[in-house]
mmCIF file of C-alpha atoms in Angstrom:
data_model
loop_
_atom_site.group_PDB
_atom_site.id
_atom_site.type_symbol
_atom_site.label_atom_id
_atom_site.label_comp_id
_atom_site.label_asym_id
_atom_site.label_seq_id
_atom_site.Cartn_x
_atom_site.Cartn_y
_atom_site.Cartn_z
ATOM 1 C CA MET A 1 191.554 57.611 109.797
ATOM 2 C CA PRO A 2 194.167 58.042 112.995
ATOM 3 C CA VAL A 3 195.488 54.724 112.798
ATOM 4 C CA VAL A 4 196.743 55.285 109.244
ATOM 5 C CA LEU A 5 198.308 58.562 110.113
ATOM 6 C CA LEU A 6 200.381 56.610 112.728
ATOM 7 C CA VAL A 7 201.429 53.975 110.236
ATOM 8 C CA LEU A 8 202.947 56.534 107.797
ATOM 9 C CA ILE A 9 204.798 58.366 111.292
ATOM 10 C CA ALA A 10 206.154 55.674 112.057
ATOM 11 C CA VAL A 11 207.265 54.971 108.543
ATOM 12 C CA VAL A 12 208.973 58.425 108.266
ATOM 13 C CA LEU A 13 210.891 57.648 111.386
ATOM 14 C CA VAL A 14 212.163 54.027 110.217
ATOM 15 C CA PHE A 15 212.830 55.637 107.177
ATOM 16 C CA GLY A 16 214.966 58.757 108.865
ATOM 17 C CA ILE A 17 216.483 56.453 111.480
ATOM 18 C CA GLY A 18 217.220 54.519 108.255
ATOM 19 C CA VAL A 19 219.106 57.179 106.598
ATOM 20 C CA LEU A 20 220.903 58.554 109.706
ATOM 21 C CA ILE A 21 222.607 55.458 110.270
ATOM 22 C CA VAL A 22 223.979 53.994 107.375
ATOM 23 C CA ASN A 23 225.260 58.080 106.725
ATOM 24 C CA ARG A 24 227.319 57.331 109.981
ATOM 25 C CA ARG A 25 228.283 54.407 108.639
ATOM 26 C CA ARG A 26 229.635 55.480 105.978
ATOM 27 C CA ALA A 27 231.642 58.578 107.507
ATOM 28 C CA ALA A 28 233.153 55.531 109.822
ATOM 29 C CA GLY A 29 234.656 53.733 106.740
ATOM 30 C CA ALA A 30 235.876 56.365 105.110
ATOM 31 C CA VAL A 31 239.143 55.344 103.873
ATOM 32 C CA PRO A 32 242.277 57.934 105.402
ATOM 33 C CA GLY A 33 243.750 60.549 103.367
ATOM 34 C CA ALA A 34 240.863 60.591 100.591
ATOM 35 C CA SER A 35 240.171 64.503 101.285
ATOM 36 C CA ALA A 36 244.145 64.530 101.316
ATOM 37 C CA ALA A 37 244.608 62.796 98.210
ATOM 38 C CA LYS A 38 241.248 65.231 95.962
ATOM 39 C CA ALA A 39 243.247 67.707 97.144
ATOM 40 C CA GLY A 40 246.097 66.930 95.481
ATOM 41 C CA VAL A 41 248.121 66.080 98.345
ATOM 42 C CA PRO A 42 250.745 62.255 98.981
ATOM 43 C CA THR A 43 248.744 60.410 100.954
ATOM 44 C CA PRO A 44 250.958 58.829 103.638
ATOM 45 C CA PRO A 45 250.917 54.682 103.409
ATOM 46 C CA PRO A 46 248.644 53.487 105.809
ATOM 47 C CA GLN A 47 249.558 53.153 110.355
ATOM 48 C CA MET A 48 247.722 51.352 111.962
ATOM 49 C CA GLN A 49 244.719 53.404 113.820
ATOM 50 C CA PRO A 50 242.326 53.215 115.809
ATOM 51 C CA GLN A 51 238.556 52.557 113.909
ATOM 52 C CA ALA A 52 237.030 55.942 113.049
ATOM 53 C CA ARG A 53 233.954 56.322 115.681
ATOM 54 C CA ALA A 54 230.653 58.368 114.758
ATOM 55 C CA VAL A 55 229.339 59.511 117.723
ATOM 56 C CA PRO A 56 225.851 59.477 117.900
ATOM 57 C CA ALA A 57 223.630 63.743 117.583
ATOM 58 C CA VAL A 58 221.693 63.335 120.996
ATOM 59 C CA THR A 59 220.514 67.327 120.097
ATOM 60 C CA PRO A 60 219.361 68.801 116.627
ATOM 61 C CA ALA A 61 221.655 70.906 117.285
ATOM 62 C CA THR A 62 225.719 70.923 115.477
ATOM 63 C CA THR A 63 227.173 68.301 116.641
ATOM 64 C CA ALA A 64 228.580 66.420 113.229
ATOM 65 C CA VAL A 65 230.542 62.709 113.777
ATOM 66 C CA VAL A 66 233.894 62.223 114.552
ATOM 67 C CA LEU A 67 237.239 60.566 113.507
ATOM 68 C CA ASP A 68 240.461 60.572 113.754
ATOM 69 C CA ASP A 69 242.016 63.638 113.186
ATOM 70 C CA ALA A 70 243.976 61.975 110.545
ATOM 71 C CA THR A 71 241.001 61.968 108.455
ATOM 72 C CA ASP A 72 238.423 64.793 106.537
ATOM 73 C CA THR A 73 235.267 63.871 106.267
ATOM 74 C CA SER A 74 234.220 67.508 105.088
ATOM 75 C CA ASP A 75 232.771 66.606 101.343
ATOM 76 C CA ASP A 76 231.489 63.326 102.137
ATOM 77 C CA VAL A 77 229.795 63.391 105.550
ATOM 78 C CA ILE A 78 225.968 64.805 105.850
ATOM 79 C CA SER A 79 226.200 66.778 108.957
ATOM 80 C CA ALA A 80 223.477 66.071 111.808
ATOM 81 C CA GLU A 81 222.288 69.043 111.551
ATOM 82 C CA GLU A 82 221.268 68.582 107.766
ATOM 83 C CA LEU A 83 219.956 65.262 108.207
ATOM 84 C CA ASP A 84 217.609 66.015 110.427
ATOM 85 C CA ALA A 85 215.786 69.216 109.002
ATOM 86 C CA ALA A 86 215.419 66.244 105.654
ATOM 87 C CA PHE A 87 214.096 64.251 108.344
ATOM 88 C CA GLU A 88 211.490 67.133 109.476
ATOM 89 C CA GLU A 89 210.706 68.217 106.000
ATOM 90 C CA SER A 90 209.705 64.610 104.748
ATOM 91 C CA LEU A 91 207.860 64.052 108.500
ATOM 92 C CA ALA A 92 206.109 67.468 107.003
ATOM 93 C CA ASP A 93 204.919 66.430 104.173
ATOM 94 C CA PHE A 94 203.632 63.003 104.881
ATOM 95 C CA GLU A 95 201.641 65.209 107.609
ATOM 96 C CA ALA A 96 200.254 67.429 104.917
ATOM 97 C CA GLU A 97 199.280 64.346 102.099
ATOM 98 C CA ALA A 98 197.098 62.332 105.691
ATOM 99 C CA ALA A 99 195.949 64.952 107.161
ATOM 100 C CA LEU A 100 194.543 66.179 102.772
ATOM 101 C CA ALA A 101 193.545 62.363 102.630
ATOM 102 C CA GLU A 102 191.173 62.079 105.882
ATOM 103 C CA ILE A 103 188.879 65.557 104.588
ATOM 104 C CA GLU A 104 189.131 63.759 100.656
ATOM 105 C CA GLU A 105 187.233 60.831 102.854
ATOM 106 C CA ASN A 106 185.127 62.245 105.963
ATOM 107 C CA GLU A 107 184.069 65.153 102.368
ATOM 108 C CA PRO A 108 180.530 64.521 101.851
ATOM 109 C CA GLU A 109 180.289 62.822 98.176
ATOM 110 C CA LEU A 110 177.940 64.735 95.670
ATOM 111 C CA GLU A 111 174.628 63.641 94.561
ATOM 112 C CA HIS A 112 174.934 62.755 90.421
ATOM 113 C CA GLU A 113 172.591 64.833 89.232
ATOM 114 C CA PRO A 114 169.478 63.244 87.658
ATOM 115 C CA GLU A 115 169.353 63.292 83.444
ATOM 116 C CA THR A 116 167.133 65.260 82.630
ATOM 117 C CA PHE A 117 165.218 64.920 79.001
ATOM 118 C CA GLU A 118 163.552 67.847 77.214
ATOM 119 C CA ARG A 119 160.057 66.998 76.042
ATOM 120 C CA PRO A 120 158.909 67.076 72.520
ATOM 121 C CA ARG A 121 155.949 68.579 71.264
ATOM 122 C CA PHE A 122 153.143 66.004 69.951
ATOM 123 C CA ARG A 123 152.269 69.224 67.003
ATOM 124 C CA ASP A 124 156.035 69.336 66.436
ATOM 125 C CA ARG A 125 156.859 65.591 65.277
ATOM 126 C CA ILE A 126 153.651 64.372 63.526
ATOM 127 C CA ALA A 127 153.379 65.134 60.432
ATOM 128 C CA LYS A 128 152.578 62.660 58.296
ATOM 129 C CA ALA A 129 149.529 61.889 60.939
ATOM 130 C CA ARG A 130 148.466 65.891 60.686
ATOM 131 C CA ALA A 131 148.588 65.943 56.554
ATOM 132 C CA THR A 132 146.055 62.907 56.839
ATOM 133 C CA PHE A 133 143.477 65.725 58.826
ATOM 134 C CA SER A 134 144.894 68.591 57.658
ATOM 135 C CA GLY A 135 143.015 68.165 53.817
ATOM 136 C CA ALA A 136 139.925 67.352 55.172
ATOM 137 C CA ILE A 137 139.834 69.403 57.499
ATOM 138 C CA GLY A 138 140.544 71.895 55.178
ATOM 139 C CA GLY A 139 137.914 70.760 52.827
ATOM 140 C CA VAL A 140 135.174 70.920 55.441
ATOM 141 C CA ARG A 141 135.824 74.276 56.474
ATOM 142 C CA GLY A 142 135.621 75.550 52.631
ATOM 143 C CA ARG A 143 132.153 75.119 52.337
ATOM 144 C CA ALA A 144 129.868 77.208 53.143
ATOM 145 C CA GLY A 145 127.044 74.201 55.221
ATOM 146 C CA ILE A 146 127.550 70.862 55.771
ATOM 147 C CA THR A 147 127.180 68.771 53.080
ATOM 148 C CA GLN A 148 127.438 64.847 51.920
ATOM 149 C CA ASP A 149 130.477 65.917 51.245
ATOM 150 C CA SER A 150 132.419 67.272 54.191
ATOM 151 C CA TRP A 151 131.139 63.982 54.951
ATOM 152 C CA ASP A 152 133.289 61.589 52.929
ATOM 153 C CA ASP A 153 135.893 63.917 53.482
ATOM 154 C CA LEU A 154 136.228 63.234 57.034
ATOM 155 C CA GLU A 155 135.654 59.075 56.625
ATOM 156 C CA GLU A 156 138.250 58.618 54.266
ATOM 157 C CA ALA A 157 140.885 61.387 57.042
ATOM 158 C CA LEU A 158 140.114 58.741 58.840
ATOM 159 C CA LEU A 159 140.586 55.469 57.876
ATOM 160 C CA ARG A 160 143.712 57.028 56.050
ATOM 161 C CA ALA A 161 145.033 57.735 59.056
ATOM 162 C CA ASP A 162 144.048 53.846 60.680
ATOM 163 C CA VAL A 163 141.207 54.487 63.060
ATOM 164 C CA GLY A 164 139.591 50.943 61.654
ATOM 165 C CA ILE A 165 136.332 50.972 59.908
ATOM 166 C CA LYS A 166 134.286 51.050 63.246
ATOM 167 C CA VAL A 167 135.754 53.535 64.812
ATOM 168 C CA THR A 168 134.913 55.523 62.314
ATOM 169 C CA ASP A 169 131.309 54.336 62.267
ATOM 170 C CA GLY A 170 131.329 54.807 66.017
ATOM 171 C CA LEU A 171 132.611 59.220 65.304
ATOM 172 C CA LEU A 172 130.636 60.420 62.727
ATOM 173 C CA ASN A 173 127.248 58.013 62.963
ATOM 174 C CA PRO A 174 126.214 60.698 66.322
ATOM 175 C CA LEU A 175 127.868 63.730 64.662
ATOM 176 C CA ARG A 176 125.218 62.717 61.269
ATOM 177 C CA ALA A 177 122.576 61.997 64.381
ATOM 178 C CA ARG A 178 122.983 65.772 66.011
ATOM 179 C CA VAL A 179 123.405 67.690 62.482
ATOM 180 C CA LYS A 180 119.940 65.997 61.680
ATOM 181 C CA ALA A 181 118.673 67.440 64.067
ATOM 182 C CA LYS A 182 120.317 70.825 63.930
ATOM 183 C CA GLU A 183 122.095 70.275 67.294
ATOM 184 C CA ILE A 184 125.998 71.268 64.322
ATOM 185 C CA THR A 185 124.706 73.490 61.581
ATOM 186 C CA GLU A 186 128.213 75.439 60.639
ATOM 187 C CA PRO A 187 132.197 73.407 59.513
ATOM 188 C CA ASP A 188 133.121 74.618 62.753
ATOM 189 C CA ALA A 189 131.482 73.222 65.187
ATOM 190 C CA LEU A 190 131.141 70.161 63.242
ATOM 191 C CA LEU A 191 135.104 69.707 63.890
ATOM 192 C CA ALA A 192 134.727 71.671 67.149
ATOM 193 C CA ALA A 193 132.388 68.648 68.062
ATOM 194 C CA LEU A 194 135.131 65.528 66.417
ATOM 195 C CA ARG A 195 137.689 67.040 68.129
ATOM 196 C CA ASP A 196 135.403 66.250 71.931
ATOM 197 C CA ASP A 197 134.781 63.281 70.963
ATOM 198 C CA MET A 198 138.157 62.093 69.903
ATOM 199 C CA LYS A 199 139.013 62.909 73.377
ATOM 200 C CA ALA A 200 137.090 61.207 74.445
ATOM 201 C CA ARG A 201 137.113 58.156 73.425
ATOM 202 C CA LEU A 202 140.748 58.065 75.213
ATOM 203 C CA SER A 203 139.844 59.907 78.282
ATOM 204 C CA GLY A 204 139.504 57.586 81.165
ATOM 205 C CA ALA A 205 142.467 55.624 80.960
ATOM 206 C CA HIS A 206 145.533 54.491 83.769
ATOM 207 C CA ARG A 207 148.735 55.613 81.699
ATOM 208 C CA SER A 208 150.770 55.686 84.104
ATOM 209 C CA LEU A 209 153.889 53.111 84.489
ATOM 210 C CA THR A 210 153.295 50.902 87.761
ATOM 211 C CA VAL A 211 156.109 50.427 90.382
ATOM 212 C CA GLU A 212 155.073 49.165 93.619
ATOM 213 C CA ASP A 213 156.531 50.541 97.281
ATOM 214 C CA ARG A 214 156.822 46.570 97.751
ATOM 215 C CA GLY A 215 158.808 47.586 101.131
ATOM 216 C CA GLY A 216 162.065 45.382 100.009
ATOM 217 C CA ALA A 217 160.040 42.629 99.166
ATOM 218 C CA GLY A 218 162.072 42.200 96.147
ATOM 219 C CA PRO A 219 161.772 43.997 92.433
ATOM 220 C CA ASN A 220 158.920 45.015 90.960
ATOM 221 C CA VAL A 221 158.741 43.052 86.716
ATOM 222 C CA TRP A 222 158.137 45.562 83.600
ATOM 223 C CA LEU A 223 157.991 42.732 80.145
ATOM 224 C CA PHE A 224 158.293 43.470 76.961
ATOM 225 C CA VAL A 225 156.256 42.113 74.514
ATOM 226 C CA GLY A 226 155.748 42.417 70.985
ATOM 227 C CA VAL A 227 157.529 40.642 66.945
ATOM 228 C CA ASN A 228 161.236 40.521 66.297
ATOM 229 C CA GLY A 229 161.235 44.530 64.381
ATOM 230 C CA VAL A 230 159.060 46.729 65.969
ATOM 231 C CA GLY A 231 162.074 48.530 68.437
ATOM 232 C CA LYS A 232 161.496 46.141 71.256
ATOM 233 C CA THR A 233 165.201 46.281 73.038
ATOM 234 C CA THR A 234 165.302 49.591 72.252
ATOM 235 C CA THR A 235 162.522 51.440 73.809
ATOM 236 C CA ILE A 236 163.512 49.400 77.312
ATOM 237 C CA GLY A 237 166.679 51.183 76.526
ATOM 238 C CA LYS A 238 164.980 54.441 77.057
ATOM 239 C CA VAL A 239 162.274 53.573 79.440
ATOM 240 C CA ALA A 240 166.138 52.043 81.598
ATOM 241 C CA ALA A 241 167.774 55.506 82.143
ATOM 242 C CA GLN A 242 164.625 57.441 82.271
ATOM 243 C CA GLN A 243 164.269 55.273 85.598
ATOM 244 C CA ARG A 244 167.154 55.560 86.333
ATOM 245 C CA ALA A 245 167.015 58.808 86.195
ATOM 246 C CA GLU A 246 164.437 59.154 88.699
ATOM 247 C CA GLY A 247 166.030 57.827 90.929
ATOM 248 C CA ARG A 248 165.200 53.491 90.673
ATOM 249 C CA ARG A 249 167.820 50.714 90.156
ATOM 250 C CA VAL A 250 167.575 48.980 87.391
ATOM 251 C CA LEU A 251 168.361 45.239 85.611
ATOM 252 C CA LEU A 252 167.975 44.648 82.559
ATOM 253 C CA ALA A 253 166.856 40.935 81.926
ATOM 254 C CA ALA A 254 168.525 39.343 78.315
ATOM 255 C CA GLY A 255 164.902 37.415 77.941
ATOM 256 C CA ASP A 256 164.922 37.155 73.807
ATOM 257 C CA THR A 257 167.962 34.261 73.053
ATOM 258 C CA PHE A 258 167.252 33.753 69.952
ATOM 259 C CA ARG A 259 167.903 37.373 67.722
ATOM 260 C CA ALA A 260 171.462 37.156 66.906
ATOM 261 C CA ALA A 261 173.148 40.072 68.832
ATOM 262 C CA ALA A 262 169.765 41.004 71.138
ATOM 263 C CA ALA A 263 172.139 41.035 74.099
ATOM 264 C CA GLU A 264 174.770 41.976 73.188
ATOM 265 C CA GLN A 265 172.672 45.378 71.277
ATOM 266 C CA LEU A 266 170.545 45.355 75.577
ATOM 267 C CA GLN A 267 173.946 45.197 77.636
ATOM 268 C CA THR A 268 175.002 48.482 75.478
ATOM 269 C CA TRP A 269 171.751 50.003 76.512
ATOM 270 C CA ALA A 270 172.406 48.730 80.233
ATOM 271 C CA GLN A 271 176.255 50.853 79.663
ATOM 272 C CA ARG A 272 174.875 53.798 78.415
ATOM 273 C CA SER A 273 171.279 53.644 81.323
ATOM 274 C CA GLY A 274 173.697 52.364 83.983
ATOM 275 C CA ALA A 275 171.280 49.387 84.815
ATOM 276 C CA GLU A 276 172.574 46.205 85.717
ATOM 277 C CA PHE A 277 172.628 43.438 83.834
ATOM 278 C CA VAL A 278 172.376 39.807 83.391
ATOM 279 C CA ARG A 279 171.863 37.584 79.646
ATOM 280 C CA GLY A 280 171.891 33.826 79.859
ATOM 281 C CA ASN A 281 173.088 31.309 76.910
ATOM 282 C CA GLU A 282 172.710 32.161 73.566
ATOM 283 C CA GLY A 283 169.189 29.720 72.161
ATOM 284 C CA GLY A 284 168.765 28.874 75.726
ATOM 285 C CA ASP A 285 165.715 29.097 78.171
ATOM 286 C CA PRO A 286 164.572 32.375 77.985
ATOM 287 C CA SER A 287 162.409 31.831 80.609
ATOM 288 C CA SER A 288 165.301 30.939 83.137
ATOM 289 C CA VAL A 289 167.142 34.502 82.001
ATOM 290 C CA ILE A 290 164.120 36.379 83.539
ATOM 291 C CA PHE A 291 164.506 33.566 86.746
ATOM 292 C CA ASP A 292 168.180 34.922 87.191
ATOM 293 C CA GLY A 293 167.331 38.337 86.124
ATOM 294 C CA VAL A 294 164.812 38.220 89.346
ATOM 295 C CA GLN A 295 167.165 37.133 91.756
ATOM 296 C CA ALA A 296 169.624 38.697 91.096
ATOM 297 C CA GLY A 297 167.717 42.680 91.458
ATOM 298 C CA ALA A 298 166.764 41.042 94.296
ATOM 299 C CA SER A 299 169.382 40.384 95.935
ATOM 300 C CA ARG A 300 171.281 43.827 94.048
ATOM 301 C CA GLY A 301 168.684 45.702 95.947
ATOM 302 C CA CYS A 302 166.821 47.218 92.541
ATOM 303 C CA ASP A 303 163.516 48.773 92.245
ATOM 304 C CA LEU A 304 162.819 47.751 89.327
ATOM 305 C CA VAL A 305 164.070 44.675 86.474
ATOM 306 C CA ILE A 306 162.889 44.034 82.618
ATOM 307 C CA GLY A 307 162.883 41.534 80.745
ATOM 308 C CA ASP A 308 163.142 41.353 76.858
ATOM 309 C CA THR A 309 161.315 39.133 75.411
ATOM 310 C CA ALA A 310 161.940 36.805 71.677
ATOM 311 C CA GLY A 311 159.277 38.367 68.864
ATOM 312 C CA ARG A 312 160.029 35.282 66.346
ATOM 313 C CA LEU A 313 156.492 35.276 64.590
ATOM 314 C CA GLN A 314 157.459 32.400 62.139
ATOM 315 C CA ASN A 315 156.729 30.148 64.905
ATOM 316 C CA LYS A 316 153.528 31.462 66.653
ATOM 317 C CA SER A 317 152.541 29.158 68.155
ATOM 318 C CA ASN A 318 156.478 27.615 69.809
ATOM 319 C CA LEU A 319 156.088 32.125 70.496
ATOM 320 C CA MET A 320 152.976 32.703 72.802
ATOM 321 C CA GLU A 321 153.565 29.061 74.438
ATOM 322 C CA GLU A 322 157.351 30.259 75.573
ATOM 323 C CA LEU A 323 155.941 34.094 76.870
ATOM 324 C CA ARG A 324 153.695 32.148 79.336
ATOM 325 C CA LYS A 325 156.011 30.801 80.443
ATOM 326 C CA VAL A 326 157.806 33.587 80.464
ATOM 327 C CA ARG A 327 155.097 35.322 82.247
ATOM 328 C CA ARG A 328 154.516 32.193 85.056
ATOM 329 C CA VAL A 329 158.366 32.529 86.596
ATOM 330 C CA ALA A 330 158.103 36.310 86.533
ATOM 331 C CA ASP A 331 155.423 36.861 88.824
ATOM 332 C CA ARG A 332 157.033 33.943 90.652
ATOM 333 C CA GLU A 333 158.303 35.393 94.706
ATOM 334 C CA PRO A 334 160.777 37.345 94.950
ATOM 335 C CA GLY A 335 159.293 38.918 91.413
ATOM 336 C CA LYS A 336 156.178 41.122 91.153
ATOM 337 C CA VAL A 337 154.849 41.251 87.381
ATOM 338 C CA THR A 338 153.321 45.255 87.577
ATOM 339 C CA GLU A 339 152.713 45.881 84.094
ATOM 340 C CA VAL A 340 153.470 43.933 80.553
ATOM 341 C CA LEU A 341 154.036 46.467 78.107
ATOM 342 C CA LEU A 342 153.420 45.606 73.892
ATOM 343 C CA VAL A 343 155.830 47.575 71.752
ATOM 344 C CA ILE A 344 153.956 48.242 68.456
ATOM 345 C CA ASP A 345 155.090 49.854 65.703
ATOM 346 C CA ALA A 346 153.120 52.562 63.986
ATOM 347 C CA THR A 347 153.776 52.833 60.943
ATOM 348 C CA THR A 348 152.083 49.070 60.536
ATOM 349 C CA GLY A 349 148.756 50.314 61.032
ATOM 350 C CA GLN A 350 145.471 48.259 61.471
ATOM 351 C CA ASN A 351 148.616 44.337 61.851
ATOM 352 C CA GLY A 352 149.352 46.050 65.178
ATOM 353 C CA LEU A 353 146.131 45.770 65.947
ATOM 354 C CA VAL A 354 146.031 41.920 65.941
ATOM 355 C CA GLN A 355 149.875 40.688 67.328
ATOM 356 C CA ALA A 356 147.963 44.057 70.175
ATOM 357 C CA LYS A 357 145.403 40.257 69.889
ATOM 358 C CA GLU A 358 147.387 37.599 70.082
ATOM 359 C CA PHE A 359 150.415 38.860 72.641
ATOM 360 C CA GLY A 360 147.029 39.954 74.718
ATOM 361 C CA ASP A 361 145.738 36.606 75.109
ATOM 362 C CA VAL A 362 149.128 35.202 76.154
ATOM 363 C CA THR A 363 150.733 37.777 78.596
ATOM 364 C CA GLU A 364 147.846 39.562 80.195
ATOM 365 C CA VAL A 365 149.267 42.619 78.279
ATOM 366 C CA THR A 366 148.682 45.989 80.607
ATOM 367 C CA GLY A 367 149.065 48.202 78.011
ATOM 368 C CA VAL A 368 151.254 49.486 74.753
ATOM 369 C CA VAL A 369 154.521 51.797 73.331
ATOM 370 C CA LEU A 370 153.614 52.358 70.670
ATOM 371 C CA THR A 371 156.762 53.007 68.625
ATOM 372 C CA LYS A 372 157.002 55.238 65.495
ATOM 373 C CA LEU A 373 154.787 57.986 65.618
ATOM 374 C CA ASP A 374 156.462 60.198 63.990
ATOM 375 C CA GLY A 375 157.144 58.202 60.556
ATOM 376 C CA SER A 376 153.889 57.479 60.169
ATOM 377 C CA ALA A 377 151.054 58.220 58.853
ATOM 378 C CA LYS A 378 148.596 55.774 60.492
ATOM 379 C CA GLY A 379 148.413 56.891 64.472
ATOM 380 C CA GLY A 380 145.321 56.451 64.400
ATOM 381 C CA ILE A 381 145.789 52.790 65.194
ATOM 382 C CA VAL A 382 145.446 54.404 68.646
ATOM 383 C CA PHE A 383 142.001 54.181 68.524
ATOM 384 C CA ALA A 384 141.247 51.181 67.241
ATOM 385 C CA ILE A 385 144.141 50.249 70.457
ATOM 386 C CA GLU A 386 142.008 51.048 72.952
ATOM 387 C CA THR A 387 138.218 50.922 71.734
ATOM 388 C CA GLU A 388 138.430 48.284 71.092
ATOM 389 C CA LEU A 389 141.231 45.932 72.818
ATOM 390 C CA GLY A 390 140.709 48.527 76.661
ATOM 391 C CA LEU A 391 144.507 49.007 76.093
ATOM 392 C CA PRO A 392 145.700 52.220 76.741
ATOM 393 C CA VAL A 393 148.579 53.651 75.037
ATOM 394 C CA LYS A 394 151.363 54.397 78.320
ATOM 395 C CA LEU A 395 154.049 55.311 76.072
ATOM 396 C CA VAL A 396 154.664 56.322 72.403
ATOM 397 C CA GLY A 397 157.623 57.631 70.588
ATOM 398 C CA LEU A 398 158.793 60.659 68.458
ATOM 399 C CA GLY A 399 161.524 60.753 67.625
ATOM 400 C CA GLU A 400 165.575 58.880 67.834
ATOM 401 C CA THR A 401 166.600 59.916 71.213
ATOM 402 C CA ILE A 402 165.854 58.739 75.186
ATOM 403 C CA GLY A 403 163.908 62.118 75.691
ATOM 404 C CA ASP A 404 161.762 61.093 72.190
ATOM 405 C CA LEU A 405 159.696 58.482 74.691
ATOM 406 C CA VAL A 406 157.076 60.427 76.190
ATOM 407 C CA PRO A 407 154.025 59.250 77.419
ATOM 408 C CA PHE A 408 151.041 59.627 75.168
ATOM 409 C CA ASP A 409 148.555 62.230 75.628
ATOM 410 C CA PRO A 410 145.845 62.243 74.297
ATOM 411 C CA ASP A 411 144.055 65.649 74.262
ATOM 412 C CA GLU A 412 147.448 67.027 73.340
ATOM 413 C CA PHE A 413 147.638 64.321 70.091
ATOM 414 C CA VAL A 414 144.123 64.641 68.895
ATOM 415 C CA ASP A 415 144.416 68.601 69.412
ATOM 416 C CA ALA A 416 148.038 67.872 67.302
ATOM 417 C CA LEU A 417 145.667 66.281 64.402
ATOM 418 C CA PHE A 418 143.462 68.789 64.137
ATOM 419 C CA SER A 419 145.914 71.520 64.426
ATOM 420 C CA GLU A 420 147.009 73.800 60.827
#
C-alpha cells in the first residue's frame, strides 16, 4: 500500500507542475493590448518588443507572472499563489482517498452468515398419513375392550399406509399373543404397545450423512440414484444448500446426461446454493462427468462432490450397468464415495420397495431419501424399506422449500402417526 500511495503522490505532483507550466506559457504568449481591447482603448500598432518572460515562483508567496510593461494580463493569467492553492487542495484529496483505500484494504472481511432453515414438524406435515391411522385409533379406543374389530381396524390402517403384509404381521402377531396372555387388556395399552414396537423397528439405524475428514486427500463423493420423476435433482440442490450452510465447499456434477434440461436444472441449484458446477455434453458418458467432477473438486479444494445420475427405467439393463461404472469411477482417487443415496417418491408406496432392491444391488446404496412424504398416505413404506432391506431412511421431504428436507426422526414420525 505505501508504494501505491507514493505513485499517487507522484501523479499529483506531475499534474500540478504540468498545470503550472501550461499557464506560464499562456501568460508568456499573450497578445499585447488584449486588455486594452477589452476596455475599448485602441490597440497600438505592433512593435518589436522583447518576448515576455515568466519569472518562476520560488515560494508560494505573492510572486506572479511578470510581463513587459505594455502587456496587461490581469484577466488571463492565474497567479502562482492560486496555482499553489489548487495544487495543495488536489494533493490533500488524493492523500485522503489513498488513506481511505488503505483502511478498506486492511479491514477484515466479515464472514458470511450461514443461511438457517426452519425445521418443520412431522405432525404438521404428514396429515394424509395421520388420517389413515386416526380412523383406526378412534375405532380401537371407542370399544370397551379389545375385539376382533380392533385387530381388523389396525391391520387395515397398516396395510393402507403401505407398511406391507410382512411387516404388518410382524407387528400385530406378537401383540395378539400378549393380549391372549392377558398382558394387554385395554385398548389404550394396545395402542401404546403398537407404537413402541413400531419405534423399536426403526431404532438403531445409522441415519447421519457421512462426511469424512480426508485431510486434504480429496473430496467426499455422494451419489444420488433413483428413477426419473422422484425429485432426485431437486433433492441434490437442497442437500447442497444445506451443506453450504454448514460451511462446506460443494461441487455438483451433472451426471444425468440423457434427461432433457437435467444439467440446466442442476446448474440453477448450484447458482442458488453457491456450489461449484461441472457438466458434460448432452448424451455423453455419465461416468466421465463424475470423473471430471471429482478431479475438479480436488483441485478446487472442495469438501464434497455430489453427483446426479440418470434414472430412465425403459433401458433398465443399460441403466444398471451404467450406474455400476459410475460407482466405480467415483470411488477412484482422489475421491472417495461415502454416501450412495436412493431417492424414492413416498407416493409410490410398495413400488419404491422394488426400486430399492434393484438400485441397492448395483450401487451399494447406503441410505434412502423419501420425498413427498407430506403429500402421501403411504408413509408406511419406511418400515418396509428398513425392515426388509436393512436400508436406513436418512432424509425425508416434508414440503417444497430447502428447509423442508429434514433428517428422518423415527420417534417423531411414529408419534405423529398416533397423534390426534
